[in-house]
Short mmCIF file of C-alpha atoms (C1' of nucleotides) in Angstrom, two decimals:
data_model
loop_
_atom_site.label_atom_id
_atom_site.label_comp_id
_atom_site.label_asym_id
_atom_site.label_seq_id
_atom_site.Cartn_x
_atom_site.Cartn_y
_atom_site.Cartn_z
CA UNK J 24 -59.09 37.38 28.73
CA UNK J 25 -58.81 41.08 29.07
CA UNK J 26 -57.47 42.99 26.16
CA UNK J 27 -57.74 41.00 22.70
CA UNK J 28 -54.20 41.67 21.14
CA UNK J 29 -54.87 40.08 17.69
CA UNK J 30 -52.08 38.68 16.88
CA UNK J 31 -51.49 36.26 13.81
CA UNK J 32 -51.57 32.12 14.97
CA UNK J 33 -47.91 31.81 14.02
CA UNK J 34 -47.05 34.63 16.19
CA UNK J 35 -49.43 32.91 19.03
CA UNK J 36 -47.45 30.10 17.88
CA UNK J 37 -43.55 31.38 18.18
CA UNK J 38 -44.59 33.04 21.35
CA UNK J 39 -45.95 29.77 23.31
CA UNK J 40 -42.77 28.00 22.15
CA UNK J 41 -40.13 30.42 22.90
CA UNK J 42 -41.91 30.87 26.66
CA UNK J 43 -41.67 27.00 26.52
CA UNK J 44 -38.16 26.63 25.30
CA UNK J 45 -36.95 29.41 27.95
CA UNK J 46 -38.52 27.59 30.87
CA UNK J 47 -37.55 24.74 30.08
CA UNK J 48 -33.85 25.80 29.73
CA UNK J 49 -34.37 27.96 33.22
CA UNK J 50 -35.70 24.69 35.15
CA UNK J 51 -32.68 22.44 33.89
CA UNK J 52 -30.08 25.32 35.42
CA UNK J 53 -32.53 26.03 38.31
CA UNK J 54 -33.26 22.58 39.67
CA UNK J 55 -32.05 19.88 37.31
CA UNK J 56 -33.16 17.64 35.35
CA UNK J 57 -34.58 14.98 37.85
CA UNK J 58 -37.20 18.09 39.22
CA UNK J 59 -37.75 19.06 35.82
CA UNK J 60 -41.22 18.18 35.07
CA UNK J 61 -43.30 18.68 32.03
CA UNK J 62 -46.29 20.39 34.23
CA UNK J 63 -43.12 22.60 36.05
CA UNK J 64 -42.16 23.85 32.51
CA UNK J 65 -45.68 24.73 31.34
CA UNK J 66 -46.40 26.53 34.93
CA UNK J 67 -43.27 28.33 34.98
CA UNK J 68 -43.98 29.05 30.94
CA UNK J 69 -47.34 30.24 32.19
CA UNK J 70 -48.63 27.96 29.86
CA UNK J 71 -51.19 25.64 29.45
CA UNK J 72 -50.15 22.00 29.66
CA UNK J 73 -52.58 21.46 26.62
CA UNK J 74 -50.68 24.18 24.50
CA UNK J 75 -47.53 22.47 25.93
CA UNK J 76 -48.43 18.91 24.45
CA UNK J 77 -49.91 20.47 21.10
CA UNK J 78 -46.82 22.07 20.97
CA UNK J 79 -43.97 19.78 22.10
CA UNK J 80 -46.34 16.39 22.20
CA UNK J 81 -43.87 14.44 24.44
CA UNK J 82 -40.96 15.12 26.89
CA UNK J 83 -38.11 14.69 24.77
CA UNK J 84 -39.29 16.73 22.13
CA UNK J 85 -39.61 19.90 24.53
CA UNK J 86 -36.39 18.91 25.82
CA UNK J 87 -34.44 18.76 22.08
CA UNK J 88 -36.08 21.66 21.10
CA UNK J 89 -34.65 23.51 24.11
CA UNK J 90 -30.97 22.03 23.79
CA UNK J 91 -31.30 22.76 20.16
CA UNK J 92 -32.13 26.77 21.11
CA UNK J 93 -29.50 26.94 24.24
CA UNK J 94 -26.56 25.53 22.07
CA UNK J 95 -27.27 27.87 19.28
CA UNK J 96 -27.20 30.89 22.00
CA UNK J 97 -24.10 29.93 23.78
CA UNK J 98 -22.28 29.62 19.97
CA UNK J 99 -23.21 32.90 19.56
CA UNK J 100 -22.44 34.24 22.39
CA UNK J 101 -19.22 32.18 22.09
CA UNK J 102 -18.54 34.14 19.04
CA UNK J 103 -19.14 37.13 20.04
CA UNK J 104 -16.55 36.83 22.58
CA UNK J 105 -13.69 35.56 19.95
CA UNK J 106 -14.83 38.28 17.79
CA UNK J 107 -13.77 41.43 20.88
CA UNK J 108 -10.45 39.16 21.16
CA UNK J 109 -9.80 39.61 17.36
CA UNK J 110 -10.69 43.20 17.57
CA UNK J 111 -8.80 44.02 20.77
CA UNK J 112 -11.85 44.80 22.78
CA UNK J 113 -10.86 41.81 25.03
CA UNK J 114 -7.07 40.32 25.78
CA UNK J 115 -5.89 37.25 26.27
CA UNK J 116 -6.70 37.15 29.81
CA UNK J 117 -9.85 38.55 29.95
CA UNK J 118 -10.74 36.24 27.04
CA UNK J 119 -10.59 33.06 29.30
CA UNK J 120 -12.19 35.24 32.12
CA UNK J 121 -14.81 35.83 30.29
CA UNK J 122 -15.21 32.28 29.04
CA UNK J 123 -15.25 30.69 32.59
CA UNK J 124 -17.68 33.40 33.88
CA UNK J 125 -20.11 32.44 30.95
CA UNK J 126 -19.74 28.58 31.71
CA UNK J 127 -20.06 29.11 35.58
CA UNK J 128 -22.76 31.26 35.28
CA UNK J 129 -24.59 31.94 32.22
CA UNK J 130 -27.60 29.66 31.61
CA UNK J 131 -26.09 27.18 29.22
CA UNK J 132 -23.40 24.69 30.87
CA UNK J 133 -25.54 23.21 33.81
CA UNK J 134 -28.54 22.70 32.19
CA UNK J 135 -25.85 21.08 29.07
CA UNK J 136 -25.00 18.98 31.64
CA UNK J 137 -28.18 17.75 33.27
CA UNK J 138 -29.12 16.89 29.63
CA UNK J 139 -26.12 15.05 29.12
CA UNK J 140 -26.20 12.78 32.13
CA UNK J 141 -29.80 12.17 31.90
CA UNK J 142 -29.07 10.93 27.98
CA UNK J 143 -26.38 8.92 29.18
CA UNK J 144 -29.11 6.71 30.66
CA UNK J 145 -31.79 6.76 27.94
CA UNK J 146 -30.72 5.53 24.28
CA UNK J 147 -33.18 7.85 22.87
CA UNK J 148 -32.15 11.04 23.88
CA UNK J 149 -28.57 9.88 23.42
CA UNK J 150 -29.24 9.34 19.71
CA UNK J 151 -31.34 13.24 19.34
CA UNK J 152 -28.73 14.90 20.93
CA UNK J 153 -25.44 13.40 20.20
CA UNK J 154 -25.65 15.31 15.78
CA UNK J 155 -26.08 18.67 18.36
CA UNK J 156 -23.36 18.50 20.61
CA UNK J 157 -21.35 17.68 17.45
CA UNK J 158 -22.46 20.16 15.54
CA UNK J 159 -21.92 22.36 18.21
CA UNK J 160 -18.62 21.38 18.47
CA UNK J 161 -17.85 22.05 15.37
CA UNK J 162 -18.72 25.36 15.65
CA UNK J 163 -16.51 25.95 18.76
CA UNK J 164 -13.32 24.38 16.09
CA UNK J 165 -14.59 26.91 14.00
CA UNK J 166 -14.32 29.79 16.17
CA UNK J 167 -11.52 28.63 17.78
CA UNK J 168 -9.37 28.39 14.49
CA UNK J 169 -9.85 31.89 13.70
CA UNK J 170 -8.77 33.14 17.11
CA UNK J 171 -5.94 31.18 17.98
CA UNK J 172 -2.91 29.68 15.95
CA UNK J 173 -0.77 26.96 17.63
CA UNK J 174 3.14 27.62 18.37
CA UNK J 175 4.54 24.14 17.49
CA UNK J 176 1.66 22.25 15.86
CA UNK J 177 3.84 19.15 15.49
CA UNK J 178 3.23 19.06 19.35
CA UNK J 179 0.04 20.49 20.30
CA UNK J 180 -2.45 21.60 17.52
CA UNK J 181 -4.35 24.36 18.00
CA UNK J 182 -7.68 22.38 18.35
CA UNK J 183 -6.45 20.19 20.80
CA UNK J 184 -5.56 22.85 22.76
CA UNK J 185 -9.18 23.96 22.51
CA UNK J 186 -10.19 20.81 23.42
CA UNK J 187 -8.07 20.58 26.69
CA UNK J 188 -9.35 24.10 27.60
CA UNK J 189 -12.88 23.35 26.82
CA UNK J 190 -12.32 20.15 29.04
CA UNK J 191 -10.64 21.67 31.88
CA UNK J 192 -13.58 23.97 31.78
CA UNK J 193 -16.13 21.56 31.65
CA UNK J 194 -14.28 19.53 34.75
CA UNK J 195 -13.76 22.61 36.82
CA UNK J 196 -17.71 23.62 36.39
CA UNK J 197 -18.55 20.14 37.35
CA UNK J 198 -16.35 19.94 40.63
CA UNK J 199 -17.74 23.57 41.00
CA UNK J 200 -21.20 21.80 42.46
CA UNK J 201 -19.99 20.11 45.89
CA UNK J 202 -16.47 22.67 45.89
CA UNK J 203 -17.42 26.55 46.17
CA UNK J 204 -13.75 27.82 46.36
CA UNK J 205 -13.31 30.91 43.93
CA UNK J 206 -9.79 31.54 45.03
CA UNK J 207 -9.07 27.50 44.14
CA UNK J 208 -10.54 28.26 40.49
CA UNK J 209 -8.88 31.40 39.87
CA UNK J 210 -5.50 29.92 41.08
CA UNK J 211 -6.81 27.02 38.88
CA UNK J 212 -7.60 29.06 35.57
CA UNK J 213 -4.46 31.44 36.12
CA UNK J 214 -2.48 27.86 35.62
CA UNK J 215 -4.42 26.72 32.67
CA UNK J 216 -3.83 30.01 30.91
CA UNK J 217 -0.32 29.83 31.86
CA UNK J 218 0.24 26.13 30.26
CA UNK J 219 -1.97 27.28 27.24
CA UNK J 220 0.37 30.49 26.51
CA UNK J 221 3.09 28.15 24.99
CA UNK J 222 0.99 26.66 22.42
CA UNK J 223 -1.17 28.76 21.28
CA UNK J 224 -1.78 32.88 20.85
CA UNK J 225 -4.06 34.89 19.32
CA UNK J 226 -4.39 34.94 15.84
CA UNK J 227 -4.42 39.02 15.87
CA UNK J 228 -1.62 39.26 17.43
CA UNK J 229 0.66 36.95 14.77
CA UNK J 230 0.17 38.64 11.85
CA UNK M 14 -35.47 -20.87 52.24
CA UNK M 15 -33.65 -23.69 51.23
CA UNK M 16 -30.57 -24.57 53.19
CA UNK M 17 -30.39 -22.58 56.23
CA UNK M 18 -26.46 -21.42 56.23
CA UNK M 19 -26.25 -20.56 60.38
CA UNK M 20 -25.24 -16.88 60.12
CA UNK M 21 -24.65 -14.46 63.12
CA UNK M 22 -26.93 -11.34 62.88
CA UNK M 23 -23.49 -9.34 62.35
CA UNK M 24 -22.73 -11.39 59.44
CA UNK M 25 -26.07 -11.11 58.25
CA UNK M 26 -26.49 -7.69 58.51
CA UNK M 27 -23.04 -6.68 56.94
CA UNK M 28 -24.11 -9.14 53.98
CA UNK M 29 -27.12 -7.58 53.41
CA UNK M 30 -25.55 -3.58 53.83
CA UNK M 31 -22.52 -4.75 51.17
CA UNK M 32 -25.19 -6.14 48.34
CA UNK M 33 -27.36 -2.82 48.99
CA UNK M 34 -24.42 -0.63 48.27
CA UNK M 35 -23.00 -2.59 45.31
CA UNK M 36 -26.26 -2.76 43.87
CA UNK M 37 -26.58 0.81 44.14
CA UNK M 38 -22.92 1.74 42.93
CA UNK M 39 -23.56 -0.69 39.92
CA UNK M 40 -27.50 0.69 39.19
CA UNK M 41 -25.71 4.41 39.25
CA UNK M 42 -22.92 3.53 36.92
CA UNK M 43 -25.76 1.56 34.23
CA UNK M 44 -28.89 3.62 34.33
CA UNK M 45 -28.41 6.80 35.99
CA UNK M 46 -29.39 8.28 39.20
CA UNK M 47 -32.90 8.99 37.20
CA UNK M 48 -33.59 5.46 36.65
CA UNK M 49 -32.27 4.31 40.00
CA UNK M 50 -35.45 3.20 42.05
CA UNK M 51 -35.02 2.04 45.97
CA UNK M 52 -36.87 -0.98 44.88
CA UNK M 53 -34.87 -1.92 41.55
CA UNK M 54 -31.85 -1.52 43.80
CA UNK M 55 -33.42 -4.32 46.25
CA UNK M 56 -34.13 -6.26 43.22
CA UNK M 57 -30.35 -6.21 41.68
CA UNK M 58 -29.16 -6.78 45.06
CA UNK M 59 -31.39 -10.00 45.35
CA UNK M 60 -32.69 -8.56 49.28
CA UNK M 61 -36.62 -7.89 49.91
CA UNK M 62 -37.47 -3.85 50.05
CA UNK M 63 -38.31 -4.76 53.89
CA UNK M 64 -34.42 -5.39 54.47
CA UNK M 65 -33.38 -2.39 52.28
CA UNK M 66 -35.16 -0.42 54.32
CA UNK M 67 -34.71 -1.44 57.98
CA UNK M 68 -30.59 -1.02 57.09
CA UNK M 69 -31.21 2.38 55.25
CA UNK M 70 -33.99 4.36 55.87
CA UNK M 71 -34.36 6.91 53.29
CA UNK M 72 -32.70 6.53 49.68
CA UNK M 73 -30.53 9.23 50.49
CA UNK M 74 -28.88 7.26 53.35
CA UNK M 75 -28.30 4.92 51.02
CA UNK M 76 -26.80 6.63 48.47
CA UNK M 77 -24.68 8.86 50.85
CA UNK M 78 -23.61 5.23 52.33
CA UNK M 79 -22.57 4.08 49.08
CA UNK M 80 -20.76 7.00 47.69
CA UNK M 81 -18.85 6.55 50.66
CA UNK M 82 -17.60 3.39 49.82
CA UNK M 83 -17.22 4.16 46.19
CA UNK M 84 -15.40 7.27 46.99
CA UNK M 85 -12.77 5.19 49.40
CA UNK M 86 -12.48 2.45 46.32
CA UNK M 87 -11.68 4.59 44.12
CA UNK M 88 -9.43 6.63 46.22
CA UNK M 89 -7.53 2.87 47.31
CA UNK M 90 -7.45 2.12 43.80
CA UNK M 91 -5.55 5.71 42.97
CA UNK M 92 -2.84 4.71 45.69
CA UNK M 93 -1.84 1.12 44.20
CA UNK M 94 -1.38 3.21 40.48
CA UNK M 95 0.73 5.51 42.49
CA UNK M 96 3.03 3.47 44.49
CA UNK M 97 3.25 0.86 41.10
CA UNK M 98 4.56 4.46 39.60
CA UNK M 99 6.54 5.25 42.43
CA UNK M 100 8.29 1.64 42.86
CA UNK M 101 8.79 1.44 38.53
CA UNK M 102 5.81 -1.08 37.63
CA UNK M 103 4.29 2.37 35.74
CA UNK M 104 6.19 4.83 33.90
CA UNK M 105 4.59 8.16 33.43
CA UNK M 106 2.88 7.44 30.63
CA UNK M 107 0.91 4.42 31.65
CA UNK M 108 0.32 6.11 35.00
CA UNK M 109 -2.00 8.46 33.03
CA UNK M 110 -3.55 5.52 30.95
CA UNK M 111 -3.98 3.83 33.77
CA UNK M 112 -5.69 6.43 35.63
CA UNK M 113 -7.56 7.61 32.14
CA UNK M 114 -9.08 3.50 31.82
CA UNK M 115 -10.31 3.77 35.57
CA UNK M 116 -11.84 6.59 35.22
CA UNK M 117 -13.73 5.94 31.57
CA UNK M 118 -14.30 2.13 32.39
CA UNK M 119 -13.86 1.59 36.29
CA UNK M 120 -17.13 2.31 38.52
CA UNK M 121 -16.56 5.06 40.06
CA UNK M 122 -16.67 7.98 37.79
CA UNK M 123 -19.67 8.02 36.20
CA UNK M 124 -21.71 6.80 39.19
CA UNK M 125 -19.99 9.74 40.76
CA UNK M 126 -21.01 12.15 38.42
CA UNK M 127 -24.67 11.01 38.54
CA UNK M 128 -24.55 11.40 42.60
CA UNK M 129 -22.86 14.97 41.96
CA UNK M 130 -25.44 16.42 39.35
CA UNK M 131 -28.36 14.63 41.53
CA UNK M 132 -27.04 17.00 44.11
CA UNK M 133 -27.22 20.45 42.16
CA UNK M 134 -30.96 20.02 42.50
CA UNK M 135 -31.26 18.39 46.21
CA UNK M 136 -29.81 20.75 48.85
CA UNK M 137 -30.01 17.84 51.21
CA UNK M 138 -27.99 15.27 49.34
CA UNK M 139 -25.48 18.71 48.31
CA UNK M 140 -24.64 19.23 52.29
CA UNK M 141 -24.06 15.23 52.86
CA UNK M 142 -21.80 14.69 49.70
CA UNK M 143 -19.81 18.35 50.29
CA UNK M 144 -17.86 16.71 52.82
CA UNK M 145 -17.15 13.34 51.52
CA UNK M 146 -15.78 15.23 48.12
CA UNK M 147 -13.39 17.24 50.28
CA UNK M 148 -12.17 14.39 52.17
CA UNK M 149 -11.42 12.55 49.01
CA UNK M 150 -9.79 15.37 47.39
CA UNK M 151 -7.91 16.04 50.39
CA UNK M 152 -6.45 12.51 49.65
CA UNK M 153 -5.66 12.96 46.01
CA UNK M 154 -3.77 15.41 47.00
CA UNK M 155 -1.67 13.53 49.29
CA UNK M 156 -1.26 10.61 47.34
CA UNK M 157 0.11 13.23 44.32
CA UNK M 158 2.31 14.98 46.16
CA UNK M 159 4.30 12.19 46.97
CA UNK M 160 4.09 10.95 43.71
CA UNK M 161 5.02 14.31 41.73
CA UNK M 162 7.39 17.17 42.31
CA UNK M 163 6.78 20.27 40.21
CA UNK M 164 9.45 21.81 38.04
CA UNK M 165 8.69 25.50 38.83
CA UNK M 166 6.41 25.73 42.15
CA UNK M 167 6.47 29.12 41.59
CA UNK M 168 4.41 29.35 38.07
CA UNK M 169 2.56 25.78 39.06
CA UNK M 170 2.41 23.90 41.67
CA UNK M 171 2.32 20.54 41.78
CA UNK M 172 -0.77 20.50 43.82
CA UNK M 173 -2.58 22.92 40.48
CA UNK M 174 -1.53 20.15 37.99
CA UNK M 175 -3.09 17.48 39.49
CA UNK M 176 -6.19 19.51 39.96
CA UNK M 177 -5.44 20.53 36.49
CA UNK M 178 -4.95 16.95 35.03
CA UNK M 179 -8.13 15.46 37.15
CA UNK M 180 -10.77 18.13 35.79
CA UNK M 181 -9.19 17.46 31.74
CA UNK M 182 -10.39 13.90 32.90
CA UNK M 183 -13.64 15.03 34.45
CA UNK M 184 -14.18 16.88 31.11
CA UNK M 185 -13.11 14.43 28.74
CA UNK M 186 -15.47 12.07 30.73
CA UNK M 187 -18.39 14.04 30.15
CA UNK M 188 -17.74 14.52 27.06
CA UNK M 189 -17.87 10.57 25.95
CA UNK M 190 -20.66 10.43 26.89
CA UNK M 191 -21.68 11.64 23.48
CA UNK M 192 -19.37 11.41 21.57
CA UNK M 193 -17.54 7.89 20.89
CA UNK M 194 -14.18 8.73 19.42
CA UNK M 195 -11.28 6.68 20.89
CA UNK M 196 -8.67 8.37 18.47
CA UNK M 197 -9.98 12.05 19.59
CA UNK M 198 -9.96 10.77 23.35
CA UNK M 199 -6.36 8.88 22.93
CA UNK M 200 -4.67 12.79 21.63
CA UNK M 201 -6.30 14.57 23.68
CA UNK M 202 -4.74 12.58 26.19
CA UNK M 203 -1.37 12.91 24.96
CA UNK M 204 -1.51 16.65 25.07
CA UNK M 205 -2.00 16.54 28.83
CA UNK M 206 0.27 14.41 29.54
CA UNK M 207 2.83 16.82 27.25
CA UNK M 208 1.14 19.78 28.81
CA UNK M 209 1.99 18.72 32.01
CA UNK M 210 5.34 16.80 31.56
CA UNK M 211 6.76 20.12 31.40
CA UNK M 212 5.83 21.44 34.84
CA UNK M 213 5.88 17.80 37.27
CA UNK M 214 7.81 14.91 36.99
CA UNK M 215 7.50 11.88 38.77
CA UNK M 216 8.98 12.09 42.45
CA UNK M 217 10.98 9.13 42.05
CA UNK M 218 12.70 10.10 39.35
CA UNK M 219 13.82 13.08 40.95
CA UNK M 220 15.60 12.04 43.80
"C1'" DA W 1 -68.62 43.63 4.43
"C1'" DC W 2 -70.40 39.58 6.69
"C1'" DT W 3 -71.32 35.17 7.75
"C1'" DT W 4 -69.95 30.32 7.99
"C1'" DA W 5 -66.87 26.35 8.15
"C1'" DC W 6 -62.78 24.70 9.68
"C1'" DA W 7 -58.29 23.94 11.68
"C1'" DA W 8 -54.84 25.37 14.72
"C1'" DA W 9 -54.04 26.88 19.45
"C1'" DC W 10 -55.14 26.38 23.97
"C1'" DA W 11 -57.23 24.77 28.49
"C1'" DG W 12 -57.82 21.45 31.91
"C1'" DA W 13 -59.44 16.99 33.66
"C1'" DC W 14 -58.20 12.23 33.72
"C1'" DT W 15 -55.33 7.79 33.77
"C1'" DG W 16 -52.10 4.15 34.49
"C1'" DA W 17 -47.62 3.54 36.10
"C1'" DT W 18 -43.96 4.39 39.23
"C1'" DT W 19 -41.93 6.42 43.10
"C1'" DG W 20 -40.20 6.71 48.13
"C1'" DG W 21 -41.73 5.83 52.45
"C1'" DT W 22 -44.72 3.46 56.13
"C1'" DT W 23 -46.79 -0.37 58.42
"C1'" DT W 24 -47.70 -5.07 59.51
"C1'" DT W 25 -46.26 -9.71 59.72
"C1'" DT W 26 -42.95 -13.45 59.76
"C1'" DT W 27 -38.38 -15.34 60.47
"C1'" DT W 28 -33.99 -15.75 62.71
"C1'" DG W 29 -30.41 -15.36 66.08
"C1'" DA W 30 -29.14 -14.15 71.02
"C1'" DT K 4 -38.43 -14.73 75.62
"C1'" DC K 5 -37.18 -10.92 73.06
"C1'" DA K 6 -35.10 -7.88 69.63
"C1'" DA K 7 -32.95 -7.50 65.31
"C1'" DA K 8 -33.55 -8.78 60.52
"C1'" DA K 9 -36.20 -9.64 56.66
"C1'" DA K 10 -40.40 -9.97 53.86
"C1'" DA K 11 -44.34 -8.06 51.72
"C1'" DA K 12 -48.46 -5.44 51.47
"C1'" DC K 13 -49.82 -0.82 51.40
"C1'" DC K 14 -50.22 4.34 50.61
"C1'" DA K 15 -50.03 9.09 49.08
"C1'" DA K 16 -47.72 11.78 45.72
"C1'" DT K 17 -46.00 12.66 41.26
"C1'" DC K 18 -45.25 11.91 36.56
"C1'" DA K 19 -45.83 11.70 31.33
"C1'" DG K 20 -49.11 11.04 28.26
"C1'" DT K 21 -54.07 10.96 26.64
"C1'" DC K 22 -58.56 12.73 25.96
"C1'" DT K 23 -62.36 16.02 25.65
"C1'" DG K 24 -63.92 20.52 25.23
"C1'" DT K 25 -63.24 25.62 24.26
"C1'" DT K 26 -61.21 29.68 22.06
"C1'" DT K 27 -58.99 32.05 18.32
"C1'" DG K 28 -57.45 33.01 13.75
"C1'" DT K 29 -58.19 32.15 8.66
"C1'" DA K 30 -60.23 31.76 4.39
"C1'" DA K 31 -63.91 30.53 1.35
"C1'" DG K 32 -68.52 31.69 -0.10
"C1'" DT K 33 -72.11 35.13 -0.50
#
DNA sequence: ACTTACAAACAGACTGATTGGTTTTTTTGA
DNA sequence: TCAAAAAAACCAATCAGTCTGTTTGTAAGT
C-alpha cells in the first residue's frame, strides 16, 4: 500500500499465520469461544478473511493450528520454570506461585479451556485435539520427573502427585470465573503445597 | 389435541416451566451450551417456541432458571451422600466414589461447566450466575462441615479440604473430557482420598 | 537484464443456514 | 367476557464457508 517491503512469499506466509494463530489464541482468552468468530480473528489479525480461508480453509483448522502453537508455548514456558527450580533461581514456594500465576493469567489455560468444552460437544474437534493434550501431557510427566522425586512412591508416585496438582489447578482456575476471592486461593494453594510437601520434593534438593 | 386432560392454568404452567428446564439441563449436559438453541430446547421439551417464550423471555432467563434448579439438585443430592456417610450406609471411601460417579456421570457437572465458561464471555449471564455459585458453595460447606472434622485446623482446615477435594474433581472432570482413561481417573482418585485422609476424618467417627 | 507466464497470497462480496427475539393468532381456563 | 397460555409465522443479525477478482513473488525463456 505504502512502502513495498519485499519480502519472500513464505515470509508473507509465516507472518499472516502467526498474526492468525495469535488472534485467534487472544479471542479464546478475551471473549470465549462462543464470540469467537472466524471474521473476529481475521479483523483482530488485521487480516483479510480471504488470506484467512487460503490460509486456515475452515474453522477448525485455524482453531488446531492455534491449540497446537499455545500448548507448545505454555510447555516451554512450563520448562523454563522447572528449569530456575533445578537451578535454585526459584524455591519450592515460589515454584507453585509461579505456576498458578501463569495458569490464572497467562494466555494459555482459558482459552485451553474454551477449546476443551467446545470439543466436548463436537466429535471432530474432540478427535484433532485429544493426540495434543496428550502429547502435551506427556511433556508436563516429563518435566515433572526431573524436578520432583516422590517420598514414599508405594503411596503416592511422583506423577500422580503432578496430576493432583495439575488438577487442583485446573479446578481452582475454573471456579476462579464466577468466585474472584484471591485471599480464598492463596489460603487454597498454601494448603495444596502443604499436602504436596510429604510426597514429593525437589529433585535438587535430594541428591 | 387429542384428549383434552382438564388442567388448571397453575398446573399447566408449572408443567410447561419443569419440561423447559429439564430440556435445557439435559441439552447442556449432551451438546454444549454452543449447540444449545432456544428452539431445539422447545423441541426436546415437546412445548411450541410460543410457550417457551411467554414463561421465559430471553434464553438467559432460562438458563439462569435452570441452573437454579440444577444447582439445588445437585446440592440435595450431596446431602443424602452425606447423611448415608454420616448414619454408616457409606464409608469414606465410597463417599468419594460416590461423589466422584455424580459428578463424571450425574447431570449436573458438566452442564455446569458449560453455563460457567458461557459466562467468562457474557458479563450479563457472569453477574446472574455469581450469586447462585456462592449460595451453593455456601451449602457445600455446611453440609461438609458436619460431615468432616479436620485433624490439624491449624495447618488445614476442614473447610480448605473440601475446597481442596471439590476443585481435584473439577479438574479431573475437565480433564475426561479428553482423555478416556478409567485406570488413570480410578488412582488419581485414590491419592486424594490418601491425601486427604490424613488431615479430615469423617465426623461420625470422631465422636 | 528484462519480459512473460504462472501460482501463491490476499481482498472482499456473496450465500444459505441458524440464531434469539418479536408479533400475531388461536386455544384454554377463570 | 377476559386474561393467561400456547402456537406459529416472522424478522434482523450473525455465522462459516464459497466464489470471484486482484496483487505479489518466482522462475523460465530470451
Amino acid at each position: 500500500m505504502t512502502v513495498a517491503t519485499r519480502r519472500t512469499q513464505d515470509q508473507r506466509s509465516a507472518e499472516t499465520r502467526r498474526l492468525l494463530l495469535s488472534a485467534t489464541v487472544k479471542m479464546l482468552m478475551e471473549v470465549g469461544y462462543a464470540n469467537t468468530s472466524t471474521a473476529g480473528i481475521a479483523k483482530r489479525a488485521g487480516v483479510s478473511r480471504g488470506a484467512q480461508t487460503h490460509h486456515y480453509p475452515s474453522k477448525m483448522a485455524l482453531i488446531v493450528a492455534a491449540t497446537e502453537e499455545m500448548f507448545g508455548n505454555f510447555a516451554s514456558r512450563l520448562e523454563v520454570l522447572a528449569a530456575d527450580l533445578n537451578n535454585g533461581d526459584l524455591d519450592y514456594d515460589k515454584f507453585f506461585e509461579a505456576v498458578w500465576e501463569e495458569v490464572l493469567h497467562g494466555d494459555w489455560f482459558y482459552s485451553s479451556l474454551e477449546i476443551i468444552v467446545a470439543a466436548r460437544g463436537d466429535t471432530e474437534l474432540r478427535e484433532q485435539l485429544s493426540p495434543l493434550i496428550i502429547d502435551l501431557h506427556q511433556r508436563f510427566e516429563r518435566i515433572w520427573t526431573e524436578t520432583f522425586v516422590a517420598l514414599n512412591p508405594d503411596v503416592i508416585t511422583s506423577k500422580v502427585a503432578l496430576n493432583l496438582a495439575l488438577n487442583v489447578f485446573r479446578g481452582m482456575a475454573v471456579q476462579a470465573v464466577l468466585r474472584r476471592d484471591e485471599a480464598y486461593f492463596r489460603e487454597m494453594l498454601m494448603a495444596l503445597k502443604t499436602m504436596l510437601a510429604s510426597h514429593v520434593q525437589p529433585a535438587k534438593s535430594a541428591q
